[in-house]
Amino acid sequence: MPRPPRFTIRAASALTGINQNTLRAWERRHALIQPERTPKGYRLYSAEDLERLRLIQRALLEGVPIGRMRVHLESPGTIERLRENRGPMAVAHGRDPRGIEASTSGAGLAATTTLPTQTEDPAPGVEPALAAFAVQIEQAALTFDRPGLERAFARAVGTHSLRQAFHQALAPALARVSQRRLAEQIDPAAERFLTAFARERLHCALAGLRPLHQPPRALFGSLSGEPHDFAHMLLSLEVGLEGVSALYLGEDLRAEAVERTAGDAGTRAVALSATSALPRAILLDLRDRLARLPRRPRVLVGGGAAREGGDWLAANGFAVLSPDPAAGAAQVLEAVARA
């Protein structure tokens, strides 16, 4: 019977949104968590440890002081209630995050403008608390509030999961900011600000999830001339969450950069995004470059343009990625396993 998975402190931090120094303090000073130790003294966290850390996060948002947390968690019914996410959750420092007025200038919003509000029920499958975090993230982006942005995202990760925070909090916030930018309602810099934050959080998450000493087995990015594709970022996260070392290279990739990185790392799958157009010459150049490597990685292409040009891609040795992140991740994982 395989041993249950264990996570390094770097992975635990990525999966819970809790700073590594805080994790150490909660262990040493407050005895809230007791991870295993390797013979060399490195911490290893179990899935049960990560669940306990999320419960602690939820209790903190309810106003429980960290010094009283251990006694609080031992109270009858507390663990069950926190698991069900019942009770008050002060996700905005005691204020309802769905209608906060803020003053700003020079940021594409009129001074004393009422920021966007959550006027509709959350989409099916989206928890109300995550929908509230999405609004906080959107508001922080519109006012270029980096501390507020980090706080809202970290709480979404800590009280739910890394996957839910990306899919149900960060993704809808970025979609709404993009819509407002297209409607010329906000400063375009707000979208760039939030996109850069999403890319940073993704890099941190993938680094934390990466198995020790394993170079990137799967590379992700957008082809030259392509806009940033958040759906592709979610795809790379899904692969990383499956325990496969993944690296997101970003947008405007050049074939030579992909060849160099794949060759150095022994990469087994390269997943690319082509949403607006299918750059056939670039893809053929990349295919030929990768064919020269000792271990030739499988190239998969996703996005609207890739699906429209699926026949051409298949005829030239490429695979077309599913638009669903979970299904697309399964394709990448299969390519990694077969290489």
Short mmCIF file of C-alpha atoms in Angstrom, two decimals:
data_model
loop_
_atom_site.label_atom_id
_atom_site.label_comp_id
_atom_site.label_asym_id
_atom_site.label_seq_id
_atom_site.Cartn_x
_atom_site.Cartn_y
_atom_site.Cartn_z
CA MET A 1 0.00 0.00 0.00
CA PRO A 2 1.57 3.33 -1.06
CA ARG A 3 2.50 5.79 1.65
CA PRO A 4 0.21 8.86 1.85
CA PRO A 5 1.76 11.96 0.26
CA ARG A 6 3.92 14.30 2.29
CA PHE A 7 4.70 17.91 1.47
CA THR A 8 7.76 20.06 2.14
CA ILE A 9 7.33 23.35 3.97
CA ARG A 10 7.64 25.14 0.63
CA ALA A 11 4.80 23.07 -0.80
CA ALA A 12 2.71 23.51 2.36
CA SER A 13 3.14 27.27 2.09
CA ALA A 14 2.08 27.24 -1.57
CA LEU A 15 -0.94 25.04 -0.86
CA THR A 16 -2.20 26.99 2.15
CA GLY A 17 -1.12 30.55 1.47
CA ILE A 18 0.68 30.69 4.83
CA ASN A 19 4.17 32.16 5.01
CA GLN A 20 6.89 29.64 5.86
CA ASN A 21 8.01 31.69 8.89
CA THR A 22 4.43 31.67 10.14
CA LEU A 23 4.25 27.90 9.75
CA ARG A 24 7.39 27.57 11.88
CA ALA A 25 6.00 29.93 14.51
CA TRP A 26 2.70 28.07 14.71
CA GLU A 27 4.67 24.90 15.34
CA ARG A 28 7.28 26.17 17.80
CA ARG A 29 5.47 28.91 19.67
CA HIS A 30 1.87 27.74 19.63
CA ALA A 31 2.15 23.96 19.08
CA LEU A 32 -0.70 24.12 16.55
CA ILE A 33 0.87 21.76 14.07
CA GLN A 34 3.46 19.02 14.38
CA PRO A 35 4.76 17.93 10.96
CA GLU A 36 6.91 14.88 10.54
CA ARG A 37 10.67 15.27 10.26
CA THR A 38 13.09 13.58 7.90
CA PRO A 39 16.31 12.10 9.34
CA LYS A 40 17.98 15.39 8.41
CA GLY A 41 15.31 17.43 10.19
CA TYR A 42 13.29 18.70 7.24
CA ARG A 43 9.57 19.17 7.86
CA LEU A 44 7.05 17.02 6.00
CA TYR A 45 3.36 17.90 6.14
CA SER A 46 0.58 15.39 5.62
CA ALA A 47 -2.78 16.04 3.95
CA GLU A 48 -4.28 16.08 7.45
CA ASP A 49 -1.79 18.78 8.47
CA LEU A 50 -2.82 20.93 5.51
CA GLU A 51 -6.49 20.50 6.42
CA ARG A 52 -5.76 21.60 9.99
CA LEU A 53 -3.93 24.67 8.69
CA ARG A 54 -7.01 25.63 6.65
CA LEU A 55 -9.21 25.25 9.72
CA ILE A 56 -6.86 27.53 11.64
CA GLN A 57 -7.13 30.11 8.85
CA ARG A 58 -10.91 29.99 9.00
CA ALA A 59 -10.90 30.41 12.76
CA LEU A 60 -8.53 33.38 12.47
CA LEU A 61 -10.95 35.04 10.05
CA GLU A 62 -13.67 34.57 12.65
CA GLY A 63 -11.58 36.59 15.10
CA VAL A 64 -10.02 33.84 17.24
CA PRO A 65 -6.60 35.02 18.52
CA ILE A 66 -3.70 32.76 17.61
CA GLY A 67 -2.78 32.44 21.27
CA ARG A 68 -6.16 30.86 22.02
CA MET A 69 -6.34 28.79 18.85
CA ARG A 70 -5.31 25.45 20.34
CA VAL A 71 -7.97 25.59 23.07
CA HIS A 72 -10.54 26.83 20.55
CA LEU A 73 -9.94 23.90 18.20
CA GLU A 74 -10.38 21.48 21.07
CA SER A 75 -13.86 22.85 21.90
CA PRO A 76 -16.66 20.38 21.08
CA GLY A 77 -18.07 20.85 17.59
CA THR A 78 -15.54 23.49 16.49
CA ILE A 79 -13.67 21.32 13.99
CA GLU A 80 -16.90 20.05 12.42
CA ARG A 81 -18.31 23.56 12.08
CA LEU A 82 -15.12 24.94 10.55
CA ARG A 83 -15.02 22.06 8.08
CA GLU A 84 -18.54 22.89 6.98
CA ASN A 85 -17.53 26.56 6.81
CA ARG A 86 -20.48 27.62 8.93
CA GLY A 87 -20.62 30.69 11.10
CA PRO A 88 -19.45 34.25 10.52
CA MET A 89 -16.38 34.72 8.38
CA ALA A 90 -14.96 38.24 8.50
CA VAL A 91 -13.53 38.09 5.02
CA ALA A 92 -13.19 41.86 4.81
CA HIS A 93 -12.01 42.79 8.31
CA GLY A 94 -15.58 42.80 9.55
CA ARG A 95 -16.95 44.71 6.56
CA ASP A 96 -19.06 43.39 3.73
CA PRO A 97 -16.68 43.33 0.74
CA ARG A 98 -19.49 43.69 -1.78
CA GLY A 99 -19.95 47.43 -1.57
CA ILE A 100 -16.94 49.40 -0.32
CA GLU A 101 -16.46 52.98 -1.37
CA ALA A 102 -12.92 54.07 -2.07
CA SER A 103 -11.27 57.31 -3.08
CA THR A 104 -8.64 57.21 -5.78
CA SER A 105 -7.06 59.46 -8.34
CA GLY A 106 -4.95 58.85 -11.41
CA ALA A 107 -5.98 55.20 -11.55
CA GLY A 108 -8.67 55.33 -14.22
CA LEU A 109 -11.50 55.79 -11.70
CA ALA A 110 -13.20 58.98 -10.66
CA ALA A 111 -12.49 60.09 -7.10
CA THR A 112 -14.92 58.74 -4.50
CA THR A 113 -16.19 56.16 -6.98
CA THR A 114 -18.17 53.21 -5.67
CA LEU A 115 -16.21 50.14 -6.63
CA PRO A 116 -17.82 47.14 -8.37
CA THR A 117 -20.23 45.19 -6.23
CA GLN A 118 -21.36 41.58 -6.16
CA THR A 119 -24.96 42.12 -7.25
CA GLU A 120 -25.71 38.58 -8.43
CA ASP A 121 -25.62 35.22 -6.75
CA PRO A 122 -22.37 33.29 -7.24
CA ALA A 123 -22.19 31.02 -10.25
CA PRO A 124 -23.19 27.39 -9.66
CA GLY A 125 -20.45 25.56 -7.80
CA VAL A 126 -18.82 28.76 -6.51
CA GLU A 127 -18.90 29.16 -2.75
CA PRO A 128 -20.17 32.55 -1.51
CA ALA A 129 -16.98 33.13 0.50
CA LEU A 130 -14.86 32.63 -2.62
CA ALA A 131 -17.13 34.95 -4.59
CA ALA A 132 -16.54 37.56 -1.89
CA PHE A 133 -12.78 37.06 -2.15
CA ALA A 134 -13.07 37.55 -5.93
CA VAL A 135 -14.68 40.93 -5.32
CA GLN A 136 -11.92 41.89 -2.88
CA ILE A 137 -9.27 40.91 -5.44
CA GLU A 138 -11.04 42.95 -8.12
CA GLN A 139 -11.28 46.00 -5.88
CA ALA A 140 -7.64 45.75 -4.88
CA ALA A 141 -6.61 45.57 -8.55
CA LEU A 142 -8.67 48.62 -9.48
CA THR A 143 -7.01 50.68 -6.74
CA PHE A 144 -3.54 49.15 -7.26
CA ASP A 145 -3.59 47.91 -3.67
CA ARG A 146 -0.87 45.27 -3.61
CA PRO A 147 -1.12 44.43 0.14
CA GLY A 148 -4.90 44.07 -0.17
CA LEU A 149 -4.48 41.88 -3.23
CA GLU A 150 -2.02 39.59 -1.48
CA ARG A 151 -4.18 39.42 1.64
CA ALA A 152 -7.38 38.51 -0.22
CA PHE A 153 -5.72 35.83 -2.34
CA ALA A 154 -3.81 34.32 0.59
CA ARG A 155 -7.03 34.06 2.58
CA ALA A 156 -8.80 32.42 -0.32
CA VAL A 157 -6.02 29.84 -0.51
CA GLY A 158 -5.84 29.36 3.24
CA THR A 159 -9.54 28.92 3.90
CA HIS A 160 -10.28 26.83 0.80
CA SER A 161 -7.53 25.49 -1.46
CA LEU A 162 -4.99 26.67 -4.00
CA ARG A 163 -7.10 25.27 -6.84
CA GLN A 164 -10.30 26.96 -5.64
CA ALA A 165 -8.51 30.25 -5.04
CA PHE A 166 -7.26 30.34 -8.63
CA HIS A 167 -10.43 29.05 -10.28
CA GLN A 168 -13.15 30.67 -8.16
CA ALA A 169 -11.53 33.86 -6.83
CA LEU A 170 -8.65 35.02 -9.02
CA ALA A 171 -10.10 33.88 -12.38
CA PRO A 172 -13.48 35.66 -12.05
CA ALA A 173 -11.78 38.79 -10.71
CA LEU A 174 -9.44 38.90 -13.69
CA ALA A 175 -12.35 38.26 -16.08
CA ARG A 176 -14.32 41.19 -14.66
CA VAL A 177 -11.30 43.50 -14.74
CA SER A 178 -10.68 42.50 -18.37
CA GLN A 179 -14.32 43.23 -19.23
CA ARG A 180 -14.07 46.68 -17.65
CA ARG A 181 -10.88 47.37 -19.55
CA LEU A 182 -12.55 46.38 -22.85
CA ALA A 183 -15.45 48.68 -22.00
CA GLU A 184 -12.91 51.47 -21.32
CA GLN A 185 -14.21 51.86 -17.76
CA ILE A 186 -10.83 51.55 -16.06
CA ASP A 187 -7.16 52.24 -16.54
CA PRO A 188 -5.71 49.38 -18.65
CA ALA A 189 -2.83 49.28 -16.18
CA ALA A 190 -5.20 47.70 -13.64
CA GLU A 191 -5.53 44.61 -15.82
CA ARG A 192 -1.76 44.41 -16.29
CA PHE A 193 -1.33 44.81 -12.54
CA LEU A 194 -3.66 41.91 -11.75
CA THR A 195 -2.26 39.72 -14.54
CA ALA A 196 1.28 40.23 -13.26
CA PHE A 197 0.13 39.29 -9.76
CA ALA A 198 -1.55 36.13 -11.08
CA ARG A 199 1.64 35.16 -12.91
CA GLU A 200 3.72 35.71 -9.74
CA ARG A 201 1.36 33.62 -7.62
CA LEU A 202 1.43 30.87 -10.24
CA HIS A 203 5.22 30.81 -10.33
CA CYS A 204 5.34 30.56 -6.52
CA ALA A 205 2.73 27.80 -6.49
CA LEU A 206 4.47 25.73 -9.17
CA ALA A 207 7.82 26.15 -7.43
CA GLY A 208 6.31 24.96 -4.16
CA LEU A 209 4.60 21.99 -5.79
CA ARG A 210 7.66 20.89 -7.73
CA PRO A 211 9.07 17.56 -6.51
CA LEU A 212 12.52 17.93 -4.99
CA HIS A 213 15.38 17.85 -7.49
CA GLN A 214 13.01 17.29 -10.43
CA PRO A 215 13.52 19.64 -13.40
CA PRO A 216 10.44 20.83 -15.28
CA ARG A 217 8.75 17.90 -16.99
CA ALA A 218 6.10 20.13 -18.62
CA LEU A 219 6.53 23.63 -20.04
CA PHE A 220 3.66 26.07 -20.59
CA GLY A 221 3.40 29.39 -22.36
CA SER A 222 1.82 31.51 -25.08
CA LEU A 223 3.34 31.69 -28.54
CA SER A 224 4.94 34.79 -29.97
CA GLY A 225 2.39 37.52 -30.57
CA GLU A 226 -0.24 35.86 -28.36
CA PRO A 227 -1.95 37.68 -25.49
CA HIS A 228 -1.61 36.38 -21.95
CA ASP A 229 -3.91 33.38 -21.55
CA PHE A 230 -5.13 32.85 -17.98
CA ALA A 231 -6.83 29.58 -18.93
CA HIS A 232 -3.40 28.26 -19.88
CA MET A 233 -2.09 29.35 -16.50
CA LEU A 234 -4.83 27.29 -14.85
CA LEU A 235 -3.81 24.32 -16.99
CA SER A 236 -0.24 24.51 -15.71
CA LEU A 237 -1.53 24.70 -12.14
CA GLU A 238 -3.60 21.54 -12.63
CA VAL A 239 -0.52 19.68 -13.83
CA GLY A 240 1.52 20.96 -10.90
CA LEU A 241 -1.16 19.86 -8.45
CA GLU A 242 -0.83 16.33 -9.84
CA GLY A 243 2.76 16.18 -8.63
CA VAL A 244 4.46 16.76 -11.98
CA SER A 245 7.11 19.47 -12.14
CA ALA A 246 5.68 22.29 -14.29
CA LEU A 247 7.11 25.61 -15.42
CA TYR A 248 5.08 28.51 -16.80
CA LEU A 249 7.24 30.51 -19.19
CA GLY A 250 4.75 33.29 -19.85
CA GLU A 251 3.78 35.01 -23.06
CA ASP A 252 5.53 35.90 -26.33
CA LEU A 253 7.64 32.74 -26.34
CA ARG A 254 10.37 32.25 -28.90
CA ALA A 255 11.11 28.82 -30.36
CA GLU A 256 14.77 29.02 -29.39
CA ALA A 257 13.89 29.74 -25.75
CA VAL A 258 11.58 26.72 -25.60
CA GLU A 259 14.26 24.53 -27.20
CA ARG A 260 16.92 25.69 -24.73
CA THR A 261 14.75 25.23 -21.64
CA ALA A 262 13.37 21.87 -22.77
CA GLY A 263 16.84 20.58 -23.61
CA ASP A 264 18.37 21.66 -20.29
CA ALA A 265 15.51 20.18 -18.23
CA GLY A 266 14.77 17.02 -20.18
CA THR A 267 11.22 18.26 -20.64
CA ARG A 268 8.68 15.68 -21.83
CA ALA A 269 5.70 17.91 -22.77
CA VAL A 270 5.38 21.45 -24.11
CA ALA A 271 1.90 22.95 -23.89
CA LEU A 272 1.33 26.15 -25.86
CA SER A 273 -1.57 28.57 -26.18
CA ALA A 274 -2.80 29.90 -29.52
CA THR A 275 -5.99 31.90 -29.01
CA SER A 276 -6.06 34.54 -31.74
CA ALA A 277 -4.09 32.93 -34.59
CA LEU A 278 -2.19 29.76 -35.37
CA PRO A 279 1.44 30.71 -36.14
CA ARG A 280 2.21 27.76 -38.39
CA ALA A 281 5.72 28.80 -39.32
CA ILE A 282 6.68 29.25 -35.66
CA LEU A 283 5.19 25.89 -34.73
CA LEU A 284 7.00 24.06 -37.52
CA ASP A 285 10.26 25.73 -36.52
CA LEU A 286 9.70 24.66 -32.92
CA ARG A 287 8.84 21.11 -33.95
CA ASP A 288 12.07 20.81 -35.92
CA ARG A 289 14.14 22.30 -33.08
CA LEU A 290 12.68 19.93 -30.49
CA ALA A 291 13.26 16.95 -32.81
CA ARG A 292 17.00 17.53 -32.40
CA LEU A 293 16.89 17.01 -28.64
CA PRO A 294 17.97 13.64 -27.15
CA ARG A 295 14.50 13.31 -25.62
CA ARG A 296 11.92 14.84 -27.92
CA PRO A 297 9.02 16.33 -25.95
CA ARG A 298 5.42 16.09 -27.10
CA VAL A 299 3.95 19.45 -28.20
CA LEU A 300 0.33 20.21 -27.37
CA VAL A 301 -1.45 23.37 -28.50
CA GLY A 302 -4.59 24.86 -26.97
CA GLY A 303 -6.83 27.87 -27.49
CA GLY A 304 -9.50 28.84 -29.98
CA ALA A 305 -7.14 29.10 -32.94
CA ALA A 306 -5.70 25.67 -32.16
CA ARG A 307 -9.11 24.04 -32.13
CA GLU A 308 -10.01 25.67 -35.45
CA GLY A 309 -6.74 24.44 -36.97
CA GLY A 310 -6.88 21.00 -35.37
CA ASP A 311 -6.57 19.10 -38.64
CA TRP A 312 -3.40 20.95 -39.61
CA LEU A 313 -1.91 20.43 -36.14
CA ALA A 314 -2.64 16.70 -36.15
CA ALA A 315 -1.18 16.32 -39.65
CA ASN A 316 2.05 17.95 -38.49
CA GLY A 317 2.56 15.99 -35.29
CA PHE A 318 0.91 18.26 -32.74
CA ALA A 319 -1.87 17.46 -30.28
CA VAL A 320 -4.84 19.77 -29.62
CA LEU A 321 -5.52 20.55 -25.97
CA SER A 322 -8.99 20.35 -24.50
CA PRO A 323 -10.39 23.72 -23.35
CA ASP A 324 -11.26 22.13 -20.00
CA PRO A 325 -8.30 22.51 -17.57
CA ALA A 326 -8.80 19.08 -16.01
CA ALA A 327 -9.07 17.29 -19.37
CA GLY A 328 -6.16 19.29 -20.78
CA ALA A 329 -4.07 18.43 -17.73
CA ALA A 330 -4.83 14.74 -18.29
CA GLN A 331 -3.49 15.08 -21.85
CA VAL A 332 -0.29 16.71 -20.62
CA LEU A 333 0.17 14.10 -17.89
CA GLU A 334 -0.25 11.34 -20.45
CA ALA A 335 2.34 12.97 -22.69
CA VAL A 336 4.77 13.19 -19.76
CA ALA A 337 4.21 9.54 -18.88
CA ARG A 338 4.67 8.34 -22.47
CA ALA A 339 7.79 10.31 -23.25
#
